[in-house]
Short mmCIF file of C-alpha atoms in Angstrom, two decimals:
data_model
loop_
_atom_site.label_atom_id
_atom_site.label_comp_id
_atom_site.label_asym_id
_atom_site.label_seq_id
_atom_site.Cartn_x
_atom_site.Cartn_y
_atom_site.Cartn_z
CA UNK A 1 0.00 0.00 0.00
CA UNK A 2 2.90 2.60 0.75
CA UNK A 3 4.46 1.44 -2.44
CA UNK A 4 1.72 2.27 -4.33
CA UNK A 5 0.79 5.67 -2.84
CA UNK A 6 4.59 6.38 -3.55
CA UNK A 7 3.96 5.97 -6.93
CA UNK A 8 0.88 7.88 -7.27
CA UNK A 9 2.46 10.46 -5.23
CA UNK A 10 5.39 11.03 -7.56
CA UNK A 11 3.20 10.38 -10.56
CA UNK A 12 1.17 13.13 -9.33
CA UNK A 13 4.42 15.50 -9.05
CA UNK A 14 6.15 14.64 -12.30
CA UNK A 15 2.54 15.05 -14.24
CA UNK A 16 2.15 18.83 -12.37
CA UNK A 17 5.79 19.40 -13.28
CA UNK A 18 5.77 18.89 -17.02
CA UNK A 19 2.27 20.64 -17.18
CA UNK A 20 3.85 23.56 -15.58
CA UNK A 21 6.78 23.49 -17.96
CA UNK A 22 4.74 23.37 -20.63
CA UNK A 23 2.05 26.39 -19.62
CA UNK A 24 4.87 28.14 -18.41
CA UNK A 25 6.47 28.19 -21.52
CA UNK A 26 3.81 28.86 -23.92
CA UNK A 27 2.80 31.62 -21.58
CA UNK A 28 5.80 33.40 -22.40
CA UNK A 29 5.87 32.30 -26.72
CA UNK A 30 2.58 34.49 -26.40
CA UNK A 31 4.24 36.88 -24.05
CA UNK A 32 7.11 38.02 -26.49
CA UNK A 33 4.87 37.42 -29.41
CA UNK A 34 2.81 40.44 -27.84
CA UNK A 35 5.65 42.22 -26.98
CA UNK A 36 6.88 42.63 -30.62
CA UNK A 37 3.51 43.41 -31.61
CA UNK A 38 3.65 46.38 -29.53
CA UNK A 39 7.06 47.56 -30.71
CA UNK A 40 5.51 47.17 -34.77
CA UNK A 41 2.29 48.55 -34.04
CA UNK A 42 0.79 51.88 -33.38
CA UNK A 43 0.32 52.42 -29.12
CA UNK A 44 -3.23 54.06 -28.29
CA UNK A 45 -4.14 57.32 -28.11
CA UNK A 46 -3.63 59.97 -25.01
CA UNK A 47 -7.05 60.04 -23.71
CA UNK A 48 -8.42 56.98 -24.68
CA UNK A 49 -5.83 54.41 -23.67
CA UNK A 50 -8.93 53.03 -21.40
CA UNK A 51 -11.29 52.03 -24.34
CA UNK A 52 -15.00 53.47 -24.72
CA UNK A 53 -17.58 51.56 -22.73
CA UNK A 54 -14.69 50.71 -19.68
CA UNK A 55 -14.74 51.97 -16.36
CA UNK A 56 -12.25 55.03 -17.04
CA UNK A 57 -12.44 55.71 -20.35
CA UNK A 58 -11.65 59.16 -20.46
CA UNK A 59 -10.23 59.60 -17.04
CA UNK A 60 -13.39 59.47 -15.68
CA UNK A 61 -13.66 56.41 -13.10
CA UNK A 62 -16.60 55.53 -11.13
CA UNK A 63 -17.13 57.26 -7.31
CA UNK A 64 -14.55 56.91 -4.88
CA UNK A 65 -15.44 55.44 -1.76
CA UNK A 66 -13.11 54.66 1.18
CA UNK A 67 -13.89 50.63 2.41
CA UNK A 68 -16.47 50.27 5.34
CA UNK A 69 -16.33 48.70 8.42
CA UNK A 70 -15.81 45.00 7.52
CA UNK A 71 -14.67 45.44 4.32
CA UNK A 72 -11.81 43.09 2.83
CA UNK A 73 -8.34 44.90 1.71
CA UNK A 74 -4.97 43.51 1.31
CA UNK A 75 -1.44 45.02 0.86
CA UNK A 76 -2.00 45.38 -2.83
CA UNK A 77 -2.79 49.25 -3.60
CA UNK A 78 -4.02 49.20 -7.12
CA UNK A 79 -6.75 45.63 -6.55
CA UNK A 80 -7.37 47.82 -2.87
CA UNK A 81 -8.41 51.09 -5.51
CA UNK A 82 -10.10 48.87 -7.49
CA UNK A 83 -12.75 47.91 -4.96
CA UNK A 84 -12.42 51.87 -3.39
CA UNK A 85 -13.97 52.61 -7.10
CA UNK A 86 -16.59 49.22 -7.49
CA UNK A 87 -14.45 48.28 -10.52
CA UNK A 88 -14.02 44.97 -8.48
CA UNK A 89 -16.27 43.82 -5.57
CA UNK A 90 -16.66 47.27 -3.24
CA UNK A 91 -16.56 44.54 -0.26
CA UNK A 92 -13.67 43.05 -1.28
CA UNK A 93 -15.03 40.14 -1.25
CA UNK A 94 -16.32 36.48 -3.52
CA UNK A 95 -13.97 38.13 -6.03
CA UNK A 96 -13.67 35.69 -8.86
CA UNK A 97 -9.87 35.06 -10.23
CA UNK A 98 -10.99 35.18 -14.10
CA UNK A 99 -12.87 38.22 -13.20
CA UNK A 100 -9.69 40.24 -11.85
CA UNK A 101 -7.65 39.00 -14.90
CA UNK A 102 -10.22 41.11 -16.97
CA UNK A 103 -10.78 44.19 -14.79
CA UNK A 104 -6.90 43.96 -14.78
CA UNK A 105 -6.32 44.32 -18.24
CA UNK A 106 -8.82 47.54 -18.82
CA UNK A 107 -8.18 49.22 -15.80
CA UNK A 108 -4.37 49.57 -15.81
CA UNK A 109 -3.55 48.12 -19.14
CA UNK A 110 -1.72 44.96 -18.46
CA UNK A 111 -1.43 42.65 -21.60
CA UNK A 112 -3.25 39.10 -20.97
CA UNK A 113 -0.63 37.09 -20.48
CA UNK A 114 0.29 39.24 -16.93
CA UNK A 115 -2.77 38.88 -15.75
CA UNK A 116 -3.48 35.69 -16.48
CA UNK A 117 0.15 34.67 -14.68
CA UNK A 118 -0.06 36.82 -11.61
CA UNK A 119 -3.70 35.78 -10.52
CA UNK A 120 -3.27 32.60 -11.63
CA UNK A 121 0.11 32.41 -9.19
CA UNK A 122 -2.12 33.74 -6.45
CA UNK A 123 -4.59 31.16 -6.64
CA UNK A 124 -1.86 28.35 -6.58
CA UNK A 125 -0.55 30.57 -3.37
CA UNK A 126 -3.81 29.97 -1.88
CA UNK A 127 -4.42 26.25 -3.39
CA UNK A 128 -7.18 27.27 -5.44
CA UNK A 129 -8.65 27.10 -8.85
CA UNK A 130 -7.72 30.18 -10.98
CA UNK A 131 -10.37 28.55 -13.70
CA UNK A 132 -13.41 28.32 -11.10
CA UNK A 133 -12.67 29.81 -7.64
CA UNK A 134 -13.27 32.97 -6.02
CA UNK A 135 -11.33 34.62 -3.03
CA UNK A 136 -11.54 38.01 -1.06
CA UNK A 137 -8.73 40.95 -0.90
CA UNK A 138 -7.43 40.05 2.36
CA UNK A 139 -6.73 35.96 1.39
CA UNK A 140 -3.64 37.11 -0.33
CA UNK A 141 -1.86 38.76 2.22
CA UNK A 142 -0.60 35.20 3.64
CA UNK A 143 2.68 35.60 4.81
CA UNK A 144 5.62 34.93 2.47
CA UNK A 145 3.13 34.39 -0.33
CA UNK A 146 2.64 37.34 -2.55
CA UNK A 147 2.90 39.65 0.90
CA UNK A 148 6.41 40.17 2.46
CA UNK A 149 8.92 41.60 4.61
CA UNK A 150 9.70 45.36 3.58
CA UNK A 151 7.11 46.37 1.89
CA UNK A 152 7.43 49.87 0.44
CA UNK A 153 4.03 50.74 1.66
CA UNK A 154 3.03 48.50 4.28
CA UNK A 155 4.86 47.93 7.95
CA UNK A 156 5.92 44.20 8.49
CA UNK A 157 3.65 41.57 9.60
CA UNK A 158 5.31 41.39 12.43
CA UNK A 159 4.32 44.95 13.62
CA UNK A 160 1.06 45.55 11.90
CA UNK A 161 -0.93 42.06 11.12
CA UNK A 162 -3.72 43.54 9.14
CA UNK A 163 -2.11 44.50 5.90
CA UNK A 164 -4.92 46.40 4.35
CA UNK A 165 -3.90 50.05 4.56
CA UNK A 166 -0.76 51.66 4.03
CA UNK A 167 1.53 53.26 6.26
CA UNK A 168 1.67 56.66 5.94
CA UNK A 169 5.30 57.16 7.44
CA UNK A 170 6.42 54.96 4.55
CA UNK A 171 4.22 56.40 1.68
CA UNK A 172 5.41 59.68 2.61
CA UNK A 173 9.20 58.77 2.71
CA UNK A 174 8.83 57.00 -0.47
CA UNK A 175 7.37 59.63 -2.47
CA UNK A 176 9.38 62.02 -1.12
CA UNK A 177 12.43 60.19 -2.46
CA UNK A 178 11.57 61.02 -6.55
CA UNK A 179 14.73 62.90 -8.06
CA UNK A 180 13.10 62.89 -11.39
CA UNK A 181 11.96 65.98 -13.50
CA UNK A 182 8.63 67.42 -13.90
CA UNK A 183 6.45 65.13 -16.39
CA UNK A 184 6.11 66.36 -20.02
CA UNK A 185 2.39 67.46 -20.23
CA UNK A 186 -0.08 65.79 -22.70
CA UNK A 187 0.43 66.35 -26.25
CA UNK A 188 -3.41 66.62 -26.15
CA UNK A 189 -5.58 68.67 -24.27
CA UNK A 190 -8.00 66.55 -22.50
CA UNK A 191 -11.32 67.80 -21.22
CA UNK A 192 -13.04 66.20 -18.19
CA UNK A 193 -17.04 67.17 -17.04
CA UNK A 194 -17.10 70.24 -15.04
CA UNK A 195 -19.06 68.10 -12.66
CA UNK A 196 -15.76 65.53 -11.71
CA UNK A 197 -15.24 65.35 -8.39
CA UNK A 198 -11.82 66.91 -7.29
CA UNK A 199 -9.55 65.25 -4.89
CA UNK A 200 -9.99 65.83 -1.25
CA UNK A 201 -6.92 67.40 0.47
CA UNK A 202 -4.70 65.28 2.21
CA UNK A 203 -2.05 66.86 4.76
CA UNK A 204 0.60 64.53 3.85
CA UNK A 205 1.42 65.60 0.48
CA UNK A 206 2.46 68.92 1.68
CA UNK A 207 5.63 66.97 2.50
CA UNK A 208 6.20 66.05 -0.85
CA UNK A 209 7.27 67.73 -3.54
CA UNK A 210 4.09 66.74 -6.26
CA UNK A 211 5.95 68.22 -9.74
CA UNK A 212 8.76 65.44 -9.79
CA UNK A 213 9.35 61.99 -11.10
CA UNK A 214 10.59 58.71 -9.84
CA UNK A 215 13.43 57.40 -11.81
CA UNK A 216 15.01 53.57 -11.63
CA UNK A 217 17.42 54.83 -9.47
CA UNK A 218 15.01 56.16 -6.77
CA UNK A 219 13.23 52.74 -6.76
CA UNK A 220 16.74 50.82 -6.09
CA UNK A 221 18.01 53.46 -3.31
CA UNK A 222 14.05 53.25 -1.51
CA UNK A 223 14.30 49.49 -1.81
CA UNK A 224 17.61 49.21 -0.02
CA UNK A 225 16.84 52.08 2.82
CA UNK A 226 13.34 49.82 3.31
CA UNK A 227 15.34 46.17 3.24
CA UNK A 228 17.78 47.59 5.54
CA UNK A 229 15.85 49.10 8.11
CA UNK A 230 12.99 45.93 8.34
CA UNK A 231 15.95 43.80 8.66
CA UNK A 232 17.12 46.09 11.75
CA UNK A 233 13.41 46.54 13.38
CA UNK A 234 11.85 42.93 12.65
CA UNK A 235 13.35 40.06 14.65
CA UNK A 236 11.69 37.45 12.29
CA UNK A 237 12.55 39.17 9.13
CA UNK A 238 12.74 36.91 6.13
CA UNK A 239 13.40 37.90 2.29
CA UNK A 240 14.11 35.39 -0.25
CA UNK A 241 15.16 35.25 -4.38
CA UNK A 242 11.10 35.60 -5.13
CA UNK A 243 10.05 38.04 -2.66
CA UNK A 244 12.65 40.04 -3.23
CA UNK A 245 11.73 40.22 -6.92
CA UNK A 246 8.23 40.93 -5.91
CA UNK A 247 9.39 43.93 -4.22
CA UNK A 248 11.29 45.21 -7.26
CA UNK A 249 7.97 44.24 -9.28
CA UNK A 250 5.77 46.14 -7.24
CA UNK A 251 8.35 48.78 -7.48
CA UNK A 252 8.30 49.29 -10.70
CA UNK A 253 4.72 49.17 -11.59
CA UNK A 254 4.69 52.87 -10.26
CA UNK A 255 7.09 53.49 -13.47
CA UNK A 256 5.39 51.72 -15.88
CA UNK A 257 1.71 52.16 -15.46
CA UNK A 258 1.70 55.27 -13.45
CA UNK A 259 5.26 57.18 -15.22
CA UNK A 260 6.66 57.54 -12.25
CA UNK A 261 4.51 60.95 -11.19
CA UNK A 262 4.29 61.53 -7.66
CA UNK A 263 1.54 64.17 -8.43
CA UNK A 264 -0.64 60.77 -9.05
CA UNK A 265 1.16 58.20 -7.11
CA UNK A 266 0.70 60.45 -3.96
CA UNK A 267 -3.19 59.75 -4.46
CA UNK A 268 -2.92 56.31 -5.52
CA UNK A 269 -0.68 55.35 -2.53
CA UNK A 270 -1.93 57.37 -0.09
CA UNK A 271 -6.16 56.87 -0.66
CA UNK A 272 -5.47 54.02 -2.58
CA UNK A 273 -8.07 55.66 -5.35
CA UNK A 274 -7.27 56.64 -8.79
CA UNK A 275 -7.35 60.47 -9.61
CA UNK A 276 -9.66 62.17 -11.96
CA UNK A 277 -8.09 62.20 -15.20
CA UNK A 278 -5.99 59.35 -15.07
CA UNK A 279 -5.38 56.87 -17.22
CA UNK A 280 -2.49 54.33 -17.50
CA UNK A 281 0.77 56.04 -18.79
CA UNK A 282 1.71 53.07 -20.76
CA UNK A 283 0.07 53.26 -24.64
CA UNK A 284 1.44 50.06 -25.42
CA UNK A 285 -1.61 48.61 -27.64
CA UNK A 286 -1.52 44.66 -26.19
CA UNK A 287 -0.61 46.38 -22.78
CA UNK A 288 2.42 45.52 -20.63
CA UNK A 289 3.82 42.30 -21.06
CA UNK A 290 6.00 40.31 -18.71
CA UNK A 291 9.21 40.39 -20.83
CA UNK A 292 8.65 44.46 -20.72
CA UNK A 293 8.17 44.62 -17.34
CA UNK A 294 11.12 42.30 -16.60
CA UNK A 295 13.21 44.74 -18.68
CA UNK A 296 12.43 47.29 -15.77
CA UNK A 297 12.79 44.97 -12.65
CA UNK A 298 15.86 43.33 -13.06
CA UNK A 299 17.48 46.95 -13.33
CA UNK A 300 15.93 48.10 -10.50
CA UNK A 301 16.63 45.34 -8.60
CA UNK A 302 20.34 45.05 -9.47
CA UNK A 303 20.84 48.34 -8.68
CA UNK A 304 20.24 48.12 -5.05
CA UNK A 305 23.54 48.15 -3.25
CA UNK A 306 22.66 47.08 -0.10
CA UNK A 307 22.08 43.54 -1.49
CA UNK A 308 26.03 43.53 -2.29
CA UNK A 309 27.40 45.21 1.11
CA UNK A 310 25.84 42.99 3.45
CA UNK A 311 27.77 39.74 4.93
CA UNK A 312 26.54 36.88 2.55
CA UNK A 313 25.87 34.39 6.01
CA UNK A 314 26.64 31.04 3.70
CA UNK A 315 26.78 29.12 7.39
#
């Protein structure tokens, strides 16, 4: 009997091995095949890079509303805005995998093959069924899964458990880190209703300086400061290869989708809601791929230099 559960135990593994080889790699044939389509085809126009009939098309998203009591949020700032503006669940909650993969791709412009990988990884995090189950905001944040150690944005886990709102202290030091110029304005003048509702006023972004940029270079140096001083205050800090990279990921999302501009990523971080007359920087017509994206991280990430000066503790 142990013999034969043996054998259906590492038939079991070598079966989910080779799929996963397989998916994995035609994921990324259609990745790259997506990728040169954007570099040989025309990228969408300012204004409408949200198309007509999608929540935000023409910078105009639905109402802002900050969670209520008993609502479901995790450490994930643009799914968290997502629900602040009903584009998802408002609860947070029963969200469907497939469903996210699609709100995804025409809320921030993603390309398909990132948002099928990401959620999909999720739901493997949580040993569930990307194809046919459903989770809320707050069953991601399991420790070490997609959540970690030195977050940009959130304390550590092991100083704030609930993971569902940012830290202020650290939103404000981030931001206030951006070395980068002023962003170009629009080649087009966009009009919005006179009717849009304007952004409350928040106290903390009179610390920051709004009219800059963040460059690669901030990302690596924030990283670093952030890795370095979790690592001092958090007696059960842990970082490995892939949470580190999901740092860097994270990280560079704010270049890619949002340019960078603190103006916007000072709302975004800090109220977790998307400002009026936003849309997603990148134009890119099949939307960001993976081997784009990875074109920014591994930069970013290789340019920290704290991962280089500290004692390498093989024993």
């Amino acid at each position: 009997m142990t013999f034969i559960l043996t054998v259906r135990r590492l038939s079991r593994a070598l079966v989910r091995n080779v799929f996963e080889l397989g998916y994995f790699t035609w994921l990324m044939g259609w990745d790259f095949s997506l990728f040169i389509l954007n570099i040989v085809t025309p990228k969408r126009p300012e204004g409408k890079v949200v198309y007509q009939g999608n929540d935000g098309h023409g910078g105009i998203w639905p109402e802002y509303i900050p969670p209520a009591k008993g609502a479901s949020r995790c450490s994930c700032p643009a799914l968290n805005a997502m629900a602040n503006h009903g584009i998802i669940a408002r609860d947070g909650r029963n969200i469907s995998f497939k469903e996210l993969s699609e709100k995804i791709i025409k809320s921030y412009n993603f390309s398909p093959t990132f948002c099928l990988f990401v959620p999909r990884y999720i739901a493997h995090i949580l040993g569930r069924s990307y194809t046919n189950d459903r989770f809320d905001l707050a069953d991601i944040d399991v420790h070490n899964g997609i959540e970690h150690d030195a977050s940009l944005f959130r304390d550590d886990t092991f100083h704030t458990f609930y993971q569902g709102l940012p830290s202020a202290r650290l939103v404000t030091e981030f931001l206030a880190c951006a070395t980068g110029p002023a962003p170009k304005p629009p080649k087009l003048e966009v009009h919005y209703p006179t009717d849009a509702p304007q952004a409350p006023y928040n106290a903390l972004t009179d610390k920051i300086a709004l009219d800059t940029t963040l460059t690669k270079a901030d990302l690596s140096r924030a990283i670093g400061r952030r890795r370095v001083e979790a690592k001092q205050n958090n007696p059960q800090y842990s970082q490995d290869f892939t949470h580190k990279n999901f740092g860097s990921s994270n990280a560079s999302t704010l270049l890619l989708i949002f340019g960078g501009r603190t103006r916007d990523l000072a709302t975004f971080l800090i109220e977790e809601r998307l400002p009026t007359g936003w849309e997603p920087r990148l134009r890119d017509r099949f939307g960001l791929t993976l081997t784009k994206f990875n074109m920014t991280v591994f930069p970013v990430e290789m340019g920290i230099k704290e991962e280089v000066e500290e004692p390498l503790n093989l024993m």
